[in-house]
Amino acid sequence: MTVGEKVFQVFLIVFIVFLCVMMLYPFIHMLAVSFSTPTEAIRPGLHLFPLEFSLDAYKNAFSSNQIWVGFGNTIFRTVVGTILALVFMSLTAYPLSKKYLPHRTFFTLLIVFTMFFQGGLIPTYLLIKEVGLMDSRLVYVLAPPFFISTFSLLILRNFFMQIPAELEESAKMDGASDIKILFSIILPLSKPILATVGLWMAVNQWNSWFDGLLYIQDTDKMVLQTYLRRLVIENNTQEMQAMMDQTGGQDVVPESIKAATIMLATIPILVVYPFLQKYFTKGIFIGSVKG
């Protein structure tokens, strides 16, 4: 390499390391605070590791009924919502990938149109209210934008277009229907893109809080992220006091409970990622090369 290329290489490495530190520090800070004693948790300044170790914040968090209710509702919306999204997006993307579909271009443009122009918050709220999904857990998996993602649908469509048509032709000669071909041939060959899109949908479902804030009033149907927002961002003293009263609240401060709750909401989705990482790069690359 030339001198200029070496300088650029060093600059690039330093920049990437700096960027990684900037992204990792908030996570490390919250992790350190969550394992700290009350005195250490409220200490101002950097927290890279707990100087005084304590598990009291996690004991209090695990003893809270609302945390477990939120976990249950979040797991429900993540699992059911992701599965339904993959099924219905596959059912939509598969016919759109066929050139012999009548008016295929029109339907594709109609779907793409929704990426740029949407009804807005108020019409969506009125729609959810009129169809009877208010204060129902089904609103998490049936309400836009999580039920079907336009971008993910187009990625699936592009991937299906890469699969050789000869496979389907031979299956049809054996008497297989389109549904049989889709679920027996197309989807098994599409594991990389399904894993990629599934990861996107699962992360979006897990992190979503706004729809719960809009459509859910019953605390027993509240997801963990909405409860976390009330606890941390809104700094809801009533929620915090109720949680500390319910769990005893001894040897803890609000800062450590908030940090422990954030960790409990973050770690599960981080654990899932390594199992899907091998599909991620391959899926997004193949699914985006053909329009």
PDB file of C-alpha atoms in Angstrom:
ATOM      1  CA  MET A   1       0.000   0.000   0.000  1.00  0.00           C
ATOM      2  CA  THR A   2       1.062   3.593  -0.581  1.00  0.00           C
ATOM      3  CA  VAL A   3       1.620   6.024   2.296  1.00  0.00           C
ATOM      4  CA  GLY A   4      -1.768   7.620   1.659  1.00  0.00           C
ATOM      5  CA  GLU A   5      -3.522   4.246   1.741  1.00  0.00           C
ATOM      6  CA  LYS A   6      -1.773   3.333   5.011  1.00  0.00           C
ATOM      7  CA  VAL A   7      -2.808   6.645   6.597  1.00  0.00           C
ATOM      8  CA  PHE A   8      -6.377   6.122   5.440  1.00  0.00           C
ATOM      9  CA  GLN A   9      -6.321   2.555   6.817  1.00  0.00           C
ATOM     10  CA  VAL A  10      -5.170   3.784  10.234  1.00  0.00           C
ATOM     11  CA  PHE A  11      -7.754   6.565  10.227  1.00  0.00           C
ATOM     12  CA  LEU A  12     -10.480   4.079   9.294  1.00  0.00           C
ATOM     13  CA  ILE A  13      -9.512   1.687  12.101  1.00  0.00           C
ATOM     14  CA  VAL A  14      -9.419   4.492  14.682  1.00  0.00           C
ATOM     15  CA  PHE A  15     -12.780   5.802  13.505  1.00  0.00           C
ATOM     16  CA  ILE A  16     -14.417   2.365  13.681  1.00  0.00           C
ATOM     17  CA  VAL A  17     -12.995   1.703  17.156  1.00  0.00           C
ATOM     18  CA  PHE A  18     -14.251   5.110  18.319  1.00  0.00           C
ATOM     19  CA  LEU A  19     -17.681   4.382  16.833  1.00  0.00           C
ATOM     20  CA  CYS A  20     -17.824   0.986  18.568  1.00  0.00           C
ATOM     21  CA  VAL A  21     -16.918   2.565  21.904  1.00  0.00           C
ATOM     22  CA  MET A  22     -19.603   5.224  21.458  1.00  0.00           C
ATOM     23  CA  MET A  23     -22.217   2.538  20.801  1.00  0.00           C
ATOM     24  CA  LEU A  24     -21.080   0.149  23.527  1.00  0.00           C
ATOM     25  CA  TYR A  25     -20.585   2.624  26.369  1.00  0.00           C
ATOM     26  CA  PRO A  26     -24.299   3.296  27.102  1.00  0.00           C
ATOM     27  CA  PHE A  27     -24.880  -0.465  27.307  1.00  0.00           C
ATOM     28  CA  ILE A  28     -21.821  -0.984  29.549  1.00  0.00           C
ATOM     29  CA  HIS A  29     -22.839   1.972  31.726  1.00  0.00           C
ATOM     30  CA  MET A  30     -26.353   0.619  32.318  1.00  0.00           C
ATOM     31  CA  LEU A  31     -24.981  -2.877  32.942  1.00  0.00           C
ATOM     32  CA  ALA A  32     -22.541  -1.553  35.556  1.00  0.00           C
ATOM     33  CA  VAL A  33     -25.219   0.533  37.288  1.00  0.00           C
ATOM     34  CA  SER A  34     -27.636  -2.414  37.388  1.00  0.00           C
ATOM     35  CA  PHE A  35     -25.063  -4.510  39.305  1.00  0.00           C
ATOM     36  CA  SER A  36     -24.048  -1.707  41.673  1.00  0.00           C
ATOM     37  CA  THR A  37     -25.016  -0.918  45.238  1.00  0.00           C
ATOM     38  CA  PRO A  38     -27.231   2.152  45.828  1.00  0.00           C
ATOM     39  CA  THR A  39     -24.243   4.325  46.756  1.00  0.00           C
ATOM     40  CA  GLU A  40     -22.342   3.327  43.634  1.00  0.00           C
ATOM     41  CA  ALA A  41     -25.425   3.554  41.384  1.00  0.00           C
ATOM     42  CA  ILE A  42     -26.070   7.212  42.183  1.00  0.00           C
ATOM     43  CA  ARG A  43     -22.396   8.166  41.895  1.00  0.00           C
ATOM     44  CA  PRO A  44     -21.918  10.675  39.047  1.00  0.00           C
ATOM     45  CA  GLY A  45     -19.367   9.998  36.356  1.00  0.00           C
ATOM     46  CA  LEU A  46     -18.298   7.012  34.283  1.00  0.00           C
ATOM     47  CA  HIS A  47     -19.481   3.516  35.150  1.00  0.00           C
ATOM     48  CA  LEU A  48     -17.447   0.899  33.309  1.00  0.00           C
ATOM     49  CA  PHE A  49     -17.826  -1.856  35.922  1.00  0.00           C
ATOM     50  CA  PRO A  50     -19.499  -2.090  39.340  1.00  0.00           C
ATOM     51  CA  LEU A  51     -17.056  -1.044  42.054  1.00  0.00           C
ATOM     52  CA  GLU A  52     -19.484  -2.369  44.675  1.00  0.00           C
ATOM     53  CA  PHE A  53     -21.295  -5.433  43.364  1.00  0.00           C
ATOM     54  CA  SER A  54     -24.954  -6.101  44.193  1.00  0.00           C
ATOM     55  CA  LEU A  55     -27.832  -8.157  42.754  1.00  0.00           C
ATOM     56  CA  ASP A  56     -30.560  -6.362  44.719  1.00  0.00           C
ATOM     57  CA  ALA A  57     -31.803  -4.419  41.681  1.00  0.00           C
ATOM     58  CA  TYR A  58     -32.372  -7.620  39.715  1.00  0.00           C
ATOM     59  CA  LYS A  59     -34.006  -9.298  42.715  1.00  0.00           C
ATOM     60  CA  ASN A  60     -36.457  -6.408  42.932  1.00  0.00           C
ATOM     61  CA  ALA A  61     -37.053  -6.379  39.177  1.00  0.00           C
ATOM     62  CA  PHE A  62     -37.698 -10.129  39.042  1.00  0.00           C
ATOM     63  CA  SER A  63     -40.092  -9.838  41.988  1.00  0.00           C
ATOM     64  CA  SER A  64     -42.300  -7.318  40.179  1.00  0.00           C
ATOM     65  CA  ASN A  65     -45.488  -8.757  38.698  1.00  0.00           C
ATOM     66  CA  GLN A  66     -45.673  -5.990  36.095  1.00  0.00           C
ATOM     67  CA  ILE A  67     -42.255  -6.955  34.706  1.00  0.00           C
ATOM     68  CA  TRP A  68     -43.397 -10.545  34.129  1.00  0.00           C
ATOM     69  CA  VAL A  69     -46.719  -9.417  32.646  1.00  0.00           C
ATOM     70  CA  GLY A  70     -44.843  -7.125  30.278  1.00  0.00           C
ATOM     71  CA  PHE A  71     -42.440  -9.934  29.370  1.00  0.00           C
ATOM     72  CA  GLY A  72     -45.325 -12.261  28.567  1.00  0.00           C
ATOM     73  CA  ASN A  73     -47.085  -9.721  26.370  1.00  0.00           C
ATOM     74  CA  THR A  74     -43.822  -8.809  24.614  1.00  0.00           C
ATOM     75  CA  ILE A  75     -42.967 -12.448  23.911  1.00  0.00           C
ATOM     76  CA  PHE A  76     -46.500 -13.004  22.603  1.00  0.00           C
ATOM     77  CA  ARG A  77     -46.341 -10.090  20.183  1.00  0.00           C
ATOM     78  CA  THR A  78     -42.801 -10.935  19.068  1.00  0.00           C
ATOM     79  CA  VAL A  79     -43.401 -14.634  18.379  1.00  0.00           C
ATOM     80  CA  VAL A  80     -46.948 -14.461  17.000  1.00  0.00           C
ATOM     81  CA  GLY A  81     -46.378 -11.184  15.166  1.00  0.00           C
ATOM     82  CA  THR A  82     -43.198 -12.372  13.470  1.00  0.00           C
ATOM     83  CA  ILE A  83     -44.743 -15.684  12.375  1.00  0.00           C
ATOM     84  CA  LEU A  84     -47.883 -14.029  11.000  1.00  0.00           C
ATOM     85  CA  ALA A  85     -45.833 -11.365   9.226  1.00  0.00           C
ATOM     86  CA  LEU A  86     -43.625 -13.964   7.532  1.00  0.00           C
ATOM     87  CA  VAL A  87     -46.594 -16.083   6.458  1.00  0.00           C
ATOM     88  CA  PHE A  88     -48.637 -13.251   4.988  1.00  0.00           C
ATOM     89  CA  MET A  89     -45.676 -11.483   3.397  1.00  0.00           C
ATOM     90  CA  SER A  90     -44.647 -14.778   1.769  1.00  0.00           C
ATOM     91  CA  LEU A  91     -48.188 -15.318   0.492  1.00  0.00           C
ATOM     92  CA  THR A  92     -48.081 -11.825  -1.029  1.00  0.00           C
ATOM     93  CA  ALA A  93     -44.512 -11.845  -2.319  1.00  0.00           C
ATOM     94  CA  TYR A  94     -44.741 -15.220  -4.068  1.00  0.00           C
ATOM     95  CA  PRO A  95     -47.398 -14.303  -6.676  1.00  0.00           C
ATOM     96  CA  LEU A  96     -45.761 -10.899  -7.183  1.00  0.00           C
ATOM     97  CA  SER A  97     -42.548 -12.693  -8.162  1.00  0.00           C
ATOM     98  CA  LYS A  98     -44.277 -14.402 -11.107  1.00  0.00           C
ATOM     99  CA  LYS A  99     -44.194 -12.681 -14.489  1.00  0.00           C
ATOM    100  CA  TYR A 100     -47.401 -14.388 -15.552  1.00  0.00           C
ATOM    101  CA  LEU A 101     -49.418 -12.729 -12.771  1.00  0.00           C
ATOM    102  CA  PRO A 102     -51.956 -10.382 -14.442  1.00  0.00           C
ATOM    103  CA  HIS A 103     -51.261  -6.705 -13.703  1.00  0.00           C
ATOM    104  CA  ARG A 104     -48.207  -7.602 -11.629  1.00  0.00           C
ATOM    105  CA  THR A 105     -46.572  -4.220 -12.218  1.00  0.00           C
ATOM    106  CA  PHE A 106     -49.694  -2.368 -11.106  1.00  0.00           C
ATOM    107  CA  PHE A 107     -49.962  -4.336  -7.851  1.00  0.00           C
ATOM    108  CA  THR A 108     -46.248  -3.900  -7.155  1.00  0.00           C
ATOM    109  CA  LEU A 109     -46.426  -0.138  -7.695  1.00  0.00           C
ATOM    110  CA  LEU A 110     -49.504   0.012  -5.491  1.00  0.00           C
ATOM    111  CA  ILE A 111     -47.583  -1.670  -2.688  1.00  0.00           C
ATOM    112  CA  VAL A 112     -44.497   0.510  -3.228  1.00  0.00           C
ATOM    113  CA  PHE A 113     -46.746   3.590  -3.052  1.00  0.00           C
ATOM    114  CA  THR A 114     -47.472   2.801   0.606  1.00  0.00           C
ATOM    115  CA  MET A 115     -43.772   3.151   1.438  1.00  0.00           C
ATOM    116  CA  PHE A 116     -43.908   6.863   0.667  1.00  0.00           C
ATOM    117  CA  PHE A 117     -47.522   7.840   1.344  1.00  0.00           C
ATOM    118  CA  GLN A 118     -49.453   6.607   4.361  1.00  0.00           C
ATOM    119  CA  GLY A 119     -52.763   7.394   5.966  1.00  0.00           C
ATOM    120  CA  GLY A 120     -51.257   8.975   9.056  1.00  0.00           C
ATOM    121  CA  LEU A 121     -51.716   8.536  12.774  1.00  0.00           C
ATOM    122  CA  ILE A 122     -55.300   9.754  13.176  1.00  0.00           C
ATOM    123  CA  PRO A 123     -56.849   7.626  10.365  1.00  0.00           C
ATOM    124  CA  THR A 124     -54.930   4.602  11.660  1.00  0.00           C
ATOM    125  CA  TYR A 125     -56.207   5.200  15.188  1.00  0.00           C
ATOM    126  CA  LEU A 126     -59.787   5.531  13.943  1.00  0.00           C
ATOM    127  CA  LEU A 127     -59.405   2.342  11.924  1.00  0.00           C
ATOM    128  CA  ILE A 128     -58.121   0.390  14.928  1.00  0.00           C
ATOM    129  CA  LYS A 129     -61.009   1.731  16.993  1.00  0.00           C
ATOM    130  CA  GLU A 130     -63.673   0.879  14.409  1.00  0.00           C
ATOM    131  CA  VAL A 131     -62.511  -2.723  13.927  1.00  0.00           C
ATOM    132  CA  GLY A 132     -62.576  -3.326  17.682  1.00  0.00           C
ATOM    133  CA  LEU A 133     -58.871  -3.797  18.367  1.00  0.00           C
ATOM    134  CA  MET A 134     -58.614  -1.148  21.075  1.00  0.00           C
ATOM    135  CA  ASP A 135     -57.299  -2.556  24.361  1.00  0.00           C
ATOM    136  CA  SER A 136     -56.758  -5.965  22.760  1.00  0.00           C
ATOM    137  CA  ARG A 137     -53.522  -7.946  22.497  1.00  0.00           C
ATOM    138  CA  LEU A 138     -54.339  -8.624  18.848  1.00  0.00           C
ATOM    139  CA  VAL A 139     -53.595  -4.986  18.075  1.00  0.00           C
ATOM    140  CA  TYR A 140     -49.899  -5.773  18.554  1.00  0.00           C
ATOM    141  CA  VAL A 141     -49.826  -8.272  15.690  1.00  0.00           C
ATOM    142  CA  LEU A 142     -52.559  -6.983  13.367  1.00  0.00           C
ATOM    143  CA  ALA A 143     -52.073  -3.218  13.447  1.00  0.00           C
ATOM    144  CA  PRO A 144     -49.755  -1.477  10.957  1.00  0.00           C
ATOM    145  CA  PRO A 145     -46.855  -1.188  10.411  1.00  0.00           C
ATOM    146  CA  PHE A 146     -45.813  -4.543  11.930  1.00  0.00           C
ATOM    147  CA  PHE A 147     -48.326  -6.881  10.293  1.00  0.00           C
ATOM    148  CA  ILE A 148     -46.776  -6.405   6.854  1.00  0.00           C
ATOM    149  CA  SER A 149     -43.626  -4.414   6.095  1.00  0.00           C
ATOM    150  CA  THR A 150     -43.554  -3.118   2.522  1.00  0.00           C
ATOM    151  CA  PHE A 151     -39.765  -3.048   2.345  1.00  0.00           C
ATOM    152  CA  SER A 152     -39.429  -6.600   3.693  1.00  0.00           C
ATOM    153  CA  LEU A 153     -42.141  -7.798   1.319  1.00  0.00           C
ATOM    154  CA  LEU A 154     -40.192  -6.453  -1.665  1.00  0.00           C
ATOM    155  CA  ILE A 155     -37.015  -8.100  -0.393  1.00  0.00           C
ATOM    156  CA  LEU A 156     -38.871 -11.420  -0.207  1.00  0.00           C
ATOM    157  CA  ARG A 157     -40.279 -10.905  -3.689  1.00  0.00           C
ATOM    158  CA  ASN A 158     -36.818 -10.255  -5.127  1.00  0.00           C
ATOM    159  CA  PHE A 159     -35.450 -13.359  -3.448  1.00  0.00           C
ATOM    160  CA  PHE A 160     -38.256 -15.557  -4.794  1.00  0.00           C
ATOM    161  CA  MET A 161     -37.446 -14.283  -8.291  1.00  0.00           C
ATOM    162  CA  GLN A 162     -33.958 -15.808  -7.981  1.00  0.00           C
ATOM    163  CA  ILE A 163     -35.273 -19.347  -7.539  1.00  0.00           C
ATOM    164  CA  PRO A 164     -35.158 -21.283 -10.854  1.00  0.00           C
ATOM    165  CA  ALA A 165     -38.551 -21.651 -12.482  1.00  0.00           C
ATOM    166  CA  GLU A 166     -37.671 -25.227 -13.515  1.00  0.00           C
ATOM    167  CA  LEU A 167     -38.195 -26.384  -9.924  1.00  0.00           C
ATOM    168  CA  GLU A 168     -41.785 -25.181  -9.979  1.00  0.00           C
ATOM    169  CA  GLU A 169     -42.434 -26.539 -13.452  1.00  0.00           C
ATOM    170  CA  SER A 170     -41.300 -30.027 -12.456  1.00  0.00           C
ATOM    171  CA  ALA A 171     -43.429 -29.870  -9.309  1.00  0.00           C
ATOM    172  CA  LYS A 172     -46.490 -28.819 -11.315  1.00  0.00           C
ATOM    173  CA  MET A 173     -45.925 -31.746 -13.682  1.00  0.00           C
ATOM    174  CA  ASP A 174     -46.182 -33.991 -10.631  1.00  0.00           C
ATOM    175  CA  GLY A 175     -49.511 -32.376  -9.742  1.00  0.00           C
ATOM    176  CA  ALA A 176     -48.397 -29.949  -7.001  1.00  0.00           C
ATOM    177  CA  SER A 177     -50.541 -26.857  -6.422  1.00  0.00           C
ATOM    178  CA  ASP A 178     -49.155 -23.349  -5.982  1.00  0.00           C
ATOM    179  CA  ILE A 179     -49.650 -23.513  -2.202  1.00  0.00           C
ATOM    180  CA  LYS A 180     -47.873 -26.876  -2.095  1.00  0.00           C
ATOM    181  CA  ILE A 181     -44.985 -25.472  -4.152  1.00  0.00           C
ATOM    182  CA  LEU A 182     -44.694 -22.419  -1.925  1.00  0.00           C
ATOM    183  CA  PHE A 183     -44.550 -24.292   1.386  1.00  0.00           C
ATOM    184  CA  SER A 184     -42.698 -27.409   0.177  1.00  0.00           C
ATOM    185  CA  ILE A 185     -40.153 -25.922  -2.243  1.00  0.00           C
ATOM    186  CA  ILE A 186     -39.925 -22.127  -2.171  1.00  0.00           C
ATOM    187  CA  LEU A 187     -39.911 -21.463   1.572  1.00  0.00           C
ATOM    188  CA  PRO A 188     -37.415 -24.252   2.448  1.00  0.00           C
ATOM    189  CA  LEU A 189     -35.048 -22.756  -0.145  1.00  0.00           C
ATOM    190  CA  SER A 190     -35.589 -19.282   1.300  1.00  0.00           C
ATOM    191  CA  LYS A 191     -34.282 -19.837   4.828  1.00  0.00           C
ATOM    192  CA  PRO A 192     -31.604 -17.091   4.596  1.00  0.00           C
ATOM    193  CA  ILE A 193     -34.029 -14.352   3.615  1.00  0.00           C
ATOM    194  CA  LEU A 194     -36.748 -15.618   5.960  1.00  0.00           C
ATOM    195  CA  ALA A 195     -34.265 -15.537   8.840  1.00  0.00           C
ATOM    196  CA  THR A 196     -33.175 -12.029   7.873  1.00  0.00           C
ATOM    197  CA  VAL A 197     -36.677 -10.621   7.528  1.00  0.00           C
ATOM    198  CA  GLY A 198     -37.780 -12.519  10.625  1.00  0.00           C
ATOM    199  CA  LEU A 199     -34.977 -10.907  12.605  1.00  0.00           C
ATOM    200  CA  TRP A 200     -36.036  -7.456  11.416  1.00  0.00           C
ATOM    201  CA  MET A 201     -39.646  -8.074  12.346  1.00  0.00           C
ATOM    202  CA  ALA A 202     -38.767  -9.616  15.715  1.00  0.00           C
ATOM    203  CA  VAL A 203     -36.530  -6.687  16.683  1.00  0.00           C
ATOM    204  CA  ASN A 204     -39.209  -4.184  15.646  1.00  0.00           C
ATOM    205  CA  GLN A 205     -41.861  -6.076  17.570  1.00  0.00           C
ATOM    206  CA  TRP A 206     -39.706  -6.423  20.655  1.00  0.00           C
ATOM    207  CA  ASN A 207     -38.692  -2.753  20.759  1.00  0.00           C
ATOM    208  CA  SER A 208     -42.084  -1.281  19.906  1.00  0.00           C
ATOM    209  CA  TRP A 209     -43.808   0.801  22.573  1.00  0.00           C
ATOM    210  CA  PHE A 210     -45.803   3.469  20.744  1.00  0.00           C
ATOM    211  CA  ASP A 211     -48.715   1.257  19.693  1.00  0.00           C
ATOM    212  CA  GLY A 212     -49.076   0.021  23.273  1.00  0.00           C
ATOM    213  CA  LEU A 213     -49.162   3.616  24.451  1.00  0.00           C
ATOM    214  CA  LEU A 214     -51.873   4.501  21.912  1.00  0.00           C
ATOM    215  CA  TYR A 215     -54.163   1.494  21.920  1.00  0.00           C
ATOM    216  CA  ILE A 216     -53.755  -0.202  25.325  1.00  0.00           C
ATOM    217  CA  GLN A 217     -55.162   1.071  28.619  1.00  0.00           C
ATOM    218  CA  ASP A 218     -55.229  -2.181  30.600  1.00  0.00           C
ATOM    219  CA  THR A 219     -51.899  -2.616  32.415  1.00  0.00           C
ATOM    220  CA  ASP A 220     -52.281  -6.415  32.205  1.00  0.00           C
ATOM    221  CA  LYS A 221     -51.997  -6.108  28.400  1.00  0.00           C
ATOM    222  CA  MET A 222     -49.101  -3.673  28.428  1.00  0.00           C
ATOM    223  CA  VAL A 223     -45.830  -4.761  26.801  1.00  0.00           C
ATOM    224  CA  LEU A 224     -42.497  -4.456  28.545  1.00  0.00           C
ATOM    225  CA  GLN A 225     -41.245  -1.552  26.405  1.00  0.00           C
ATOM    226  CA  THR A 226     -44.283   0.612  27.156  1.00  0.00           C
ATOM    227  CA  TYR A 227     -43.908  -0.092  30.863  1.00  0.00           C
ATOM    228  CA  LEU A 228     -40.186   0.650  30.597  1.00  0.00           C
ATOM    229  CA  ARG A 229     -40.917   3.979  28.949  1.00  0.00           C
ATOM    230  CA  ARG A 230     -43.275   4.961  31.765  1.00  0.00           C
ATOM    231  CA  LEU A 231     -40.656   3.900  34.279  1.00  0.00           C
ATOM    232  CA  VAL A 232     -37.576   5.503  32.713  1.00  0.00           C
ATOM    233  CA  ILE A 233     -38.422   8.247  30.238  1.00  0.00           C
ATOM    234  CA  GLU A 234     -41.553   9.627  31.870  1.00  0.00           C
ATOM    235  CA  ASN A 235     -39.878   9.093  35.267  1.00  0.00           C
ATOM    236  CA  ASN A 236     -43.180   7.891  36.654  1.00  0.00           C
ATOM    237  CA  THR A 237     -42.714   8.074  40.431  1.00  0.00           C
ATOM    238  CA  GLN A 238     -45.973   6.207  41.073  1.00  0.00           C
ATOM    239  CA  GLU A 239     -44.844   3.251  38.950  1.00  0.00           C
ATOM    240  CA  MET A 240     -41.446   3.227  40.653  1.00  0.00           C
ATOM    241  CA  GLN A 241     -42.908   3.487  44.150  1.00  0.00           C
ATOM    242  CA  ALA A 242     -45.458   0.762  43.432  1.00  0.00           C
ATOM    243  CA  MET A 243     -42.690  -1.484  42.152  1.00  0.00           C
ATOM    244  CA  MET A 244     -40.486  -0.837  45.199  1.00  0.00           C
ATOM    245  CA  ASP A 245     -43.407  -1.333  47.602  1.00  0.00           C
ATOM    246  CA  GLN A 246     -44.383  -4.587  45.921  1.00  0.00           C
ATOM    247  CA  THR A 247     -40.860  -5.969  46.044  1.00  0.00           C
ATOM    248  CA  GLY A 248     -39.814  -4.552  49.388  1.00  0.00           C
ATOM    249  CA  GLY A 249     -37.579  -1.946  47.768  1.00  0.00           C
ATOM    250  CA  GLN A 250     -34.755  -2.402  50.270  1.00  0.00           C
ATOM    251  CA  ASP A 251     -31.146  -1.642  49.401  1.00  0.00           C
ATOM    252  CA  VAL A 252     -32.052  -0.279  45.954  1.00  0.00           C
ATOM    253  CA  VAL A 253     -32.446   3.125  44.349  1.00  0.00           C
ATOM    254  CA  PRO A 254     -34.560   4.065  41.299  1.00  0.00           C
ATOM    255  CA  GLU A 255     -31.435   4.370  39.137  1.00  0.00           C
ATOM    256  CA  SER A 256     -30.391   0.751  39.698  1.00  0.00           C
ATOM    257  CA  ILE A 257     -33.941  -0.568  39.165  1.00  0.00           C
ATOM    258  CA  LYS A 258     -34.239   1.379  35.907  1.00  0.00           C
ATOM    259  CA  ALA A 259     -30.882   0.021  34.726  1.00  0.00           C
ATOM    260  CA  ALA A 260     -31.822  -3.564  35.640  1.00  0.00           C
ATOM    261  CA  THR A 261     -35.161  -3.260  33.848  1.00  0.00           C
ATOM    262  CA  ILE A 262     -33.446  -1.901  30.725  1.00  0.00           C
ATOM    263  CA  MET A 263     -31.026  -4.841  30.771  1.00  0.00           C
ATOM    264  CA  LEU A 264     -33.877  -7.327  31.130  1.00  0.00           C
ATOM    265  CA  ALA A 265     -35.589  -5.756  28.110  1.00  0.00           C
ATOM    266  CA  THR A 266     -32.425  -5.628  25.982  1.00  0.00           C
ATOM    267  CA  ILE A 267     -30.537  -8.863  26.575  1.00  0.00           C
ATOM    268  CA  PRO A 268     -33.131 -11.382  25.252  1.00  0.00           C
ATOM    269  CA  ILE A 269     -33.193  -9.925  21.735  1.00  0.00           C
ATOM    270  CA  LEU A 270     -29.369  -9.733  21.740  1.00  0.00           C
ATOM    271  CA  VAL A 271     -29.181 -13.437  22.562  1.00  0.00           C
ATOM    272  CA  VAL A 272     -31.255 -14.337  19.490  1.00  0.00           C
ATOM    273  CA  TYR A 273     -29.048 -12.506  16.997  1.00  0.00           C
ATOM    274  CA  PRO A 274     -25.998 -14.859  16.971  1.00  0.00           C
ATOM    275  CA  PHE A 275     -28.200 -17.799  15.955  1.00  0.00           C
ATOM    276  CA  LEU A 276     -29.439 -15.914  12.875  1.00  0.00           C
ATOM    277  CA  GLN A 277     -26.210 -14.093  12.008  1.00  0.00           C
ATOM    278  CA  LYS A 278     -25.051 -16.754   9.529  1.00  0.00           C
ATOM    279  CA  TYR A 279     -28.174 -16.130   7.430  1.00  0.00           C
ATOM    280  CA  PHE A 280     -28.210 -12.353   7.755  1.00  0.00           C
ATOM    281  CA  THR A 281     -25.557 -11.200   5.264  1.00  0.00           C
ATOM    282  CA  LYS A 282     -26.421 -13.822   2.667  1.00  0.00           C
ATOM    283  CA  GLY A 283     -30.139 -13.147   2.897  1.00  0.00           C
ATOM    284  CA  ILE A 284     -30.017  -9.365   2.570  1.00  0.00           C
ATOM    285  CA  PHE A 285     -27.471  -9.524  -0.273  1.00  0.00           C
ATOM    286  CA  ILE A 286     -29.324 -12.052  -2.416  1.00  0.00           C
ATOM    287  CA  GLY A 287     -32.721 -10.521  -1.701  1.00  0.00           C
ATOM    288  CA  SER A 288     -31.706  -7.048  -2.848  1.00  0.00           C
ATOM    289  CA  VAL A 289     -29.764  -7.641  -6.056  1.00  0.00           C
ATOM    290  CA  LYS A 290     -32.705  -8.020  -8.406  1.00  0.00           C
ATOM    291  CA  GLY A 291     -35.653  -5.657  -8.783  1.00  0.00           C
TER     292      GLY A 291
END
